[in-house]
C-alpha cells in the first residue's frame, strides 16, 4: 500500500466521521450556547489525544504478524458492519443517512432540554452533547488511523490524513455554518466499508500466515472484488424488494 | 462499578460488532481455520477468509431483509 493510498483511505474514512461530529456540535452551539459547546469539544479532543498518545506507540511494540492478525480481524468485523449498513441503505432497506434530518432532530432535542450549569460549565447539556458526539465519532477516527497507520508502519502519515480530514470538515463547517448535507455521505460510507473490509481481509489472512498471490499487489484484486460483491448484493436486494412490492400490489388488486 | 463495566463492554461490543454478532463469529472462525490450514496442513488458504466474509455478508443481509420489502 503506497503512502497516497494510506493517506486517502484514512482521509475519506475520517471525513465521514468528522461530518457527523460537526452536525452534533453545530446543533449544540446554534441552539444552546457556543462556549459550553466548544468546551465539550475541547474536552473530547483532549481525551482522544491521550488515547492516541497511549495506544499508538504501545501498538508499535506488538510484533507485526500478531498485530496484523488482531487488527485485520477487528477491521474485517468493523468493515463488515459498515458494508452491511451501506448495502441496506443503497438497496432501500434502511433509511439513507441524512445530516439535515439528524441536525433537525438534534436541534429539537436541544431546545426541549432544560438549562443549567455544573462544574464551571455554563450549559451542561450543550457541553455533554458536544463532548459525547465528538468523542464517539472521534473514537472511530482514532481506530481507523491507528489500525491503518500501525499496519503500514506509518502512524504519522495516517494521523496526518485523519487530522487533515477533521480540519477540512471543520473549516467548511465554519464557512457554511450548517450541517454538510451535500456531502455524498452514503456513497462515502459505502466506499469506506469496502476499504475497511478489504484491508481487514488482507491483513487478517496475512496475520494468520497466508502468502497472498502477488504479495501486496493482491490488494488490487481484493478491493475491486469486494466492491463487486457489495454492488452485486445491492442489485439482488433491490430486485427482491421490487419483486415483493409487485407481488403485494397483485394481491391487493385481486382482493379489490 | 459493575454497571460502569457493563456499559463500557456494551459500548465496545456495539462499536466493533454492531447489530449482527454472527458476522464477527464467522470472521474469527475463518481466521482460525486459515491459521490451521497454513500452519498444520501446509495449505496456503488465502481464499478462505474472503470466501467466508462474502458468505457472512450475504447471510447477515438475508437475515436483515427476510420478511421485509
Short mmCIF file of C-alpha atoms in Angstrom, two decimals:
data_model
loop_
_atom_site.label_atom_id
_atom_site.label_comp_id
_atom_site.label_asym_id
_atom_site.label_seq_id
_atom_site.Cartn_x
_atom_site.Cartn_y
_atom_site.Cartn_z
CA UNK A 1 0.00 0.00 0.00
CA UNK A 2 1.64 3.25 -1.01
CA UNK A 3 1.60 6.44 1.02
CA UNK A 4 -1.03 8.17 -1.12
CA UNK A 5 -3.46 5.25 -0.77
CA UNK A 6 -2.91 5.17 3.01
CA UNK A 7 -3.47 8.92 3.29
CA UNK A 8 -6.59 8.92 1.08
CA UNK A 9 -8.21 5.92 2.77
CA UNK A 10 -7.77 7.40 6.24
CA UNK A 11 -8.79 10.87 4.98
CA UNK A 12 -12.11 9.71 3.45
CA UNK A 13 -13.00 7.44 6.39
CA UNK A 14 -12.25 10.18 8.91
CA UNK A 15 -14.03 12.88 6.88
CA UNK A 16 -17.27 10.89 7.12
CA UNK A 17 -16.95 10.73 10.91
CA UNK A 18 -15.99 14.40 11.13
CA UNK A 19 -19.12 15.39 9.18
CA UNK A 20 -21.25 13.50 11.72
CA UNK A 21 -19.46 15.14 14.67
CA UNK A 22 -19.87 18.58 13.07
CA UNK A 23 -23.65 18.10 12.84
CA UNK A 24 -23.85 17.46 16.60
CA UNK A 25 -21.53 20.36 17.52
CA UNK A 26 -23.48 22.76 15.29
CA UNK A 27 -26.80 21.65 16.76
CA UNK A 28 -25.50 22.19 20.31
CA UNK A 29 -23.79 25.51 19.53
CA UNK A 30 -26.56 27.12 17.48
CA UNK A 31 -29.42 26.12 19.78
CA UNK A 32 -27.78 26.28 23.20
CA UNK A 33 -24.53 28.11 23.80
CA UNK A 34 -21.25 28.18 21.89
CA UNK A 35 -18.85 28.49 24.83
CA UNK A 36 -20.05 25.32 26.60
CA UNK A 37 -20.25 23.50 23.25
CA UNK A 38 -16.64 24.37 22.43
CA UNK A 39 -15.57 23.37 25.95
CA UNK A 40 -17.22 19.97 25.40
CA UNK A 41 -15.49 19.60 22.05
CA UNK A 42 -12.11 20.56 23.51
CA UNK A 43 -12.53 18.08 26.39
CA UNK A 44 -13.37 15.27 23.94
CA UNK A 45 -10.39 16.15 21.73
CA UNK A 46 -8.13 16.05 24.81
CA UNK A 47 -9.40 12.54 25.71
CA UNK A 48 -8.85 11.40 22.12
CA UNK A 49 -5.33 12.88 22.07
CA UNK A 50 -4.46 10.93 25.24
CA UNK A 51 -5.89 7.75 23.66
CA UNK A 52 -3.74 8.23 20.54
CA UNK A 53 -0.63 9.05 22.62
CA UNK A 54 -1.07 5.88 24.72
CA UNK A 55 -2.41 3.33 22.22
CA UNK A 56 -0.41 4.34 19.13
CA UNK A 57 3.13 3.83 20.50
CA UNK A 58 2.00 0.78 22.53
CA UNK A 59 0.83 -0.96 19.37
CA UNK A 60 4.21 -0.44 17.67
CA UNK A 61 5.70 -2.77 20.33
CA UNK A 62 3.47 -5.67 19.18
CA UNK A 63 5.12 -7.95 16.54
CA UNK A 64 3.79 -7.15 13.03
CA UNK A 65 2.33 -10.63 12.39
CA UNK A 66 0.33 -10.62 15.62
CA UNK A 67 -0.71 -7.03 15.02
CA UNK A 68 -1.95 -7.85 11.51
CA UNK A 69 -3.95 -10.82 12.77
CA UNK A 70 -5.69 -8.87 15.55
CA UNK A 71 -6.09 -5.61 13.64
CA UNK A 72 -7.10 -7.48 10.46
CA UNK A 73 -9.81 -9.36 12.38
CA UNK A 74 -11.04 -6.14 14.01
CA UNK A 75 -11.06 -4.26 10.71
CA UNK A 76 -12.82 -7.11 8.88
CA UNK A 77 -15.55 -7.25 11.57
CA UNK A 78 -15.82 -3.46 11.75
CA UNK A 79 -15.81 -3.14 7.94
CA UNK A 80 -18.43 -5.87 7.58
CA UNK A 81 -20.71 -3.86 9.87
CA UNK A 82 -20.19 -0.69 7.77
CA UNK A 83 -20.67 -2.56 4.50
CA UNK A 84 -23.83 -4.29 5.73
CA UNK A 85 -25.42 -0.96 6.69
CA UNK A 86 -24.25 0.68 3.44
CA UNK A 87 -25.74 -2.14 1.33
CA UNK A 88 -29.03 -2.00 3.26
CA UNK A 89 -29.14 1.79 2.70
CA UNK A 90 -28.25 1.54 -1.00
CA UNK A 91 -30.92 -1.10 -1.60
CA UNK A 92 -33.66 0.81 0.23
CA UNK A 93 -33.99 -1.49 3.27
CA UNK A 94 -32.59 1.14 5.64
CA UNK A 95 -33.13 4.90 5.61
CA UNK A 96 -30.33 6.90 3.98
CA UNK A 97 -28.07 8.82 6.37
CA UNK A 98 -29.41 12.38 6.17
CA UNK A 99 -27.37 15.02 8.03
CA UNK A 100 -30.15 17.60 7.54
CA UNK A 101 -32.72 15.39 9.27
CA UNK A 102 -30.27 14.41 12.03
CA UNK A 103 -29.48 18.10 12.60
CA UNK A 104 -33.20 18.92 12.86
CA UNK A 105 -33.70 16.13 15.43
CA UNK A 106 -30.69 17.27 17.50
CA UNK A 107 -31.87 20.90 17.41
CA UNK A 108 -35.37 19.92 18.57
CA UNK A 109 -33.94 17.82 21.44
CA UNK A 110 -31.53 20.60 22.43
CA UNK A 111 -34.34 23.19 22.50
CA UNK A 112 -36.52 20.92 24.64
CA UNK A 113 -33.78 20.14 27.18
CA UNK A 114 -33.60 22.17 30.37
CA UNK A 115 -30.70 24.55 31.00
CA UNK A 116 -28.32 24.91 33.93
CA UNK A 117 -24.61 24.83 34.58
CA UNK A 118 -22.34 22.49 36.50
CA UNK A 119 -18.63 22.25 37.38
CA UNK A 120 -17.71 25.60 35.85
CA UNK A 121 -19.63 24.95 32.63
CA UNK A 122 -22.45 27.41 31.90
CA UNK A 123 -24.66 25.00 29.89
CA UNK A 124 -24.12 21.38 30.95
CA UNK A 125 -26.45 19.99 28.23
CA UNK A 126 -24.51 21.70 25.42
CA UNK A 127 -21.22 20.55 26.96
CA UNK A 128 -22.22 16.88 27.26
CA UNK A 129 -23.93 16.76 23.84
CA UNK A 130 -20.83 18.16 22.17
CA UNK A 131 -18.45 16.02 24.30
CA UNK A 132 -20.27 12.76 23.57
CA UNK A 133 -20.70 13.50 19.86
CA UNK A 134 -17.05 14.41 19.28
CA UNK A 135 -15.75 11.56 21.48
CA UNK A 136 -17.86 8.83 19.85
CA UNK A 137 -17.20 9.92 16.25
CA UNK A 138 -13.58 10.69 17.16
CA UNK A 139 -13.06 7.18 18.51
CA UNK A 140 -13.84 5.83 15.05
CA UNK A 141 -11.31 8.29 13.57
CA UNK A 142 -8.69 7.15 16.10
CA UNK A 143 -9.46 3.46 15.50
CA UNK A 144 -9.10 3.80 11.72
CA UNK A 145 -5.98 5.98 11.86
CA UNK A 146 -4.18 3.76 14.37
CA UNK A 147 -5.04 0.43 12.72
CA UNK A 148 -4.08 1.60 9.24
CA UNK A 149 -1.03 3.55 10.42
CA UNK A 150 0.40 0.80 12.61
CA UNK A 151 -0.14 -1.88 9.98
CA UNK A 152 1.70 0.20 7.40
CA UNK A 153 4.34 1.24 9.96
CA UNK A 154 3.47 4.85 9.15
CA UNK A 155 1.39 6.16 12.02
CA UNK A 156 2.48 9.74 11.29
CA UNK A 157 1.02 9.75 7.78
CA UNK A 158 -2.22 8.10 8.93
CA UNK A 159 -2.53 10.68 11.71
CA UNK A 160 -1.90 13.43 9.14
CA UNK A 161 -4.71 12.02 6.95
CA UNK A 162 -7.08 11.97 9.92
CA UNK A 163 -6.09 15.47 11.05
CA UNK A 164 -6.45 16.84 7.50
CA UNK A 165 -9.95 15.38 7.25
CA UNK A 166 -11.02 16.89 10.58
CA UNK A 167 -9.51 20.29 9.68
CA UNK A 168 -11.11 20.39 6.21
CA UNK A 169 -14.54 19.44 7.56
CA UNK A 170 -14.22 21.93 10.45
CA UNK A 171 -13.15 24.72 8.07
CA UNK A 172 -16.05 24.05 5.69
CA UNK A 173 -18.42 23.83 8.67
CA UNK A 174 -17.26 27.22 9.99
CA UNK A 175 -17.61 28.70 6.48
CA UNK A 176 -21.14 27.46 5.77
CA UNK A 177 -22.39 27.30 9.41
CA UNK A 178 -24.77 24.46 8.52
CA UNK A 179 -24.67 20.67 8.53
CA UNK A 180 -22.83 19.34 5.49
CA UNK A 181 -25.85 17.61 3.98
CA UNK A 182 -24.49 17.99 0.44
CA UNK A 183 -21.52 15.75 1.17
CA UNK A 184 -22.23 12.41 -0.57
CA UNK A 185 -22.03 10.69 2.80
CA UNK A 186 -23.84 7.48 1.88
CA UNK A 187 -21.57 6.91 -1.12
CA UNK A 188 -18.51 7.68 1.03
CA UNK A 189 -19.68 5.24 3.70
CA UNK A 190 -20.16 2.55 1.04
CA UNK A 191 -16.60 3.15 -0.22
CA UNK A 192 -15.17 3.17 3.31
CA UNK A 193 -16.98 -0.11 4.11
CA UNK A 194 -15.36 -1.67 1.04
CA UNK A 195 -11.88 -0.40 2.04
CA UNK A 196 -12.15 -1.43 5.70
CA UNK A 197 -13.40 -4.92 4.78
CA UNK A 198 -10.77 -5.38 2.05
CA UNK A 199 -7.85 -4.32 4.25
CA UNK A 200 -9.23 -6.35 7.15
CA UNK A 201 -9.38 -9.47 4.98
CA UNK A 202 -5.92 -8.83 3.53
CA UNK A 203 -4.13 -8.14 6.82
CA UNK A 204 -6.12 -10.72 8.80
CA UNK A 205 -5.25 -13.52 6.38
CA UNK A 206 -1.61 -12.36 6.29
CA UNK A 207 -1.54 -12.39 10.09
CA UNK A 208 -2.90 -15.96 10.04
CA UNK A 209 0.13 -16.95 7.94
CA UNK A 210 -1.15 -16.72 4.37
CA UNK A 211 1.07 -15.58 1.47
CA UNK A 212 -1.14 -13.66 -0.93
CA UNK A 213 -0.56 -14.36 -4.63
CA UNK A 214 1.35 -11.32 -5.88
CA UNK A 215 2.00 -10.12 -2.30
CA UNK A 216 0.76 -6.53 -1.76
CA UNK A 217 -0.49 -6.36 -5.38
CA UNK A 218 -3.25 -8.79 -4.32
CA UNK A 219 -4.98 -5.77 -2.76
CA UNK A 220 -5.57 -4.51 -6.30
CA UNK A 221 -7.78 -7.58 -6.78
CA UNK A 222 -9.25 -7.81 -3.25
CA UNK A 223 -10.63 -4.23 -3.22
CA UNK A 224 -12.43 -4.38 -6.62
CA UNK A 225 -13.68 -7.90 -5.82
CA UNK A 226 -15.17 -6.67 -2.51
CA UNK A 227 -16.75 -3.72 -4.36
CA UNK A 228 -18.25 -6.05 -7.00
CA UNK A 229 -19.67 -8.38 -4.35
CA UNK A 230 -21.18 -5.42 -2.45
CA UNK A 231 -22.72 -3.97 -5.62
CA UNK A 232 -24.00 -7.44 -6.53
CA UNK A 233 -25.74 -7.74 -3.15
CA UNK A 234 -27.29 -4.27 -3.66
CA UNK A 235 -28.65 -5.34 -7.07
CA UNK A 236 -30.00 -8.61 -5.65
CA UNK A 237 -31.73 -6.89 -2.73
CA UNK A 238 -33.23 -4.20 -4.98
CA UNK A 239 -34.60 -6.88 -7.29
CA UNK A 240 -36.02 -8.85 -4.35
CA UNK A 241 -37.68 -5.71 -2.94
CA UNK A 242 -39.19 -4.83 -6.33
CA UNK A 243 -40.49 -8.40 -6.75
CA UNK A 244 -42.04 -8.34 -3.27
CA UNK A 245 -43.71 -4.98 -3.98
CA UNK A 246 -45.10 -6.30 -7.30
CA UNK A 247 -46.48 -9.41 -5.55
CA UNK A 248 -48.07 -7.29 -2.80
CA UNK A 249 -49.65 -4.99 -5.40
CA UNK A 250 -51.01 -8.03 -7.27
CA UNK A 251 -52.55 -9.44 -4.08
CA UNK A 252 -54.16 -6.06 -3.30
CA UNK A 253 -55.61 -5.81 -6.83
CA UNK A 254 -57.05 -9.33 -6.73
CA UNK A 255 -58.54 -8.69 -3.25
CA UNK A 256 -60.22 -5.50 -4.53
CA UNK B 1 -18.58 -0.24 39.24
CA UNK B 2 -20.18 -3.34 37.68
CA UNK B 3 -22.74 -1.10 35.93
CA UNK B 4 -19.91 1.01 34.54
CA UNK B 5 -18.06 -2.11 33.34
CA UNK B 6 -21.24 -3.43 31.70
CA UNK B 7 -21.88 -0.19 29.83
CA UNK B 8 -18.18 0.02 28.86
CA UNK B 9 -18.35 -3.52 27.44
CA UNK B 10 -21.67 -2.80 25.73
CA UNK B 11 -20.19 0.29 24.10
CA UNK B 12 -17.23 -1.61 22.63
CA UNK B 13 -19.46 -4.50 21.56
CA UNK B 14 -21.73 -2.10 19.69
CA UNK B 15 -18.75 -0.17 18.32
CA UNK B 16 -16.92 -3.16 16.82
CA UNK B 17 -19.56 -5.85 16.29
CA UNK B 18 -22.80 -3.88 15.92
CA UNK B 19 -26.16 -5.40 15.03
CA UNK B 20 -25.11 -8.89 13.98
CA UNK B 21 -22.59 -10.90 16.03
CA UNK B 22 -22.71 -13.78 13.57
CA UNK B 23 -20.56 -11.90 11.05
CA UNK B 24 -17.87 -11.43 13.71
CA UNK B 25 -18.09 -15.11 14.67
CA UNK B 26 -17.64 -16.19 11.03
CA UNK B 27 -14.59 -13.91 10.62
CA UNK B 28 -12.93 -15.26 13.78
CA UNK B 29 -13.71 -18.89 12.84
CA UNK B 30 -12.40 -18.34 9.29
CA UNK B 31 -9.17 -16.81 10.61
CA UNK B 32 -8.67 -19.76 12.95
CA UNK B 33 -9.34 -22.20 10.08
CA UNK B 34 -6.90 -20.29 7.86
CA UNK B 35 -4.19 -20.49 10.53
CA UNK B 36 -4.79 -24.25 10.90
CA UNK B 37 -4.63 -24.74 7.10
CA UNK B 38 -1.35 -22.79 6.85
CA UNK B 39 0.50 -24.00 9.95
CA UNK B 40 -0.83 -27.55 10.35
CA UNK B 41 -1.82 -28.71 6.86
CA UNK B 42 0.68 -26.52 4.96
CA UNK B 43 -2.08 -25.23 2.66
CA UNK B 44 -1.80 -21.59 1.63
CA UNK B 45 -5.54 -20.94 2.13
CA UNK B 46 -5.58 -17.27 1.07
CA UNK B 47 -9.05 -17.78 -0.42
CA UNK B 48 -10.71 -18.97 2.80
CA UNK B 49 -11.20 -15.63 4.59
CA UNK B 50 -12.54 -13.73 1.53
CA UNK B 51 -14.99 -16.58 0.83
CA UNK B 52 -16.11 -16.62 4.47
CA UNK B 53 -16.58 -12.83 4.52
CA UNK B 54 -18.68 -12.91 1.33
CA UNK B 55 -20.83 -15.70 2.79
CA UNK B 56 -21.16 -13.95 6.17
CA UNK B 57 -22.20 -10.71 4.49
CA UNK B 58 -24.84 -12.49 2.39
CA UNK B 59 -26.14 -14.39 5.43
CA UNK B 60 -26.34 -11.23 7.52
CA UNK B 61 -28.14 -9.33 4.74
CA UNK B 62 -30.59 -12.19 4.28
CA UNK B 63 -31.39 -12.17 7.99
CA UNK B 64 -31.80 -8.37 7.97
CA UNK B 65 -34.15 -8.34 4.99
CA UNK B 66 -36.17 -11.53 5.36
CA UNK B 67 -39.85 -10.70 5.64
CA UNK B 68 -39.25 -7.05 4.68
CA UNK B 69 -39.60 -5.32 1.34
#
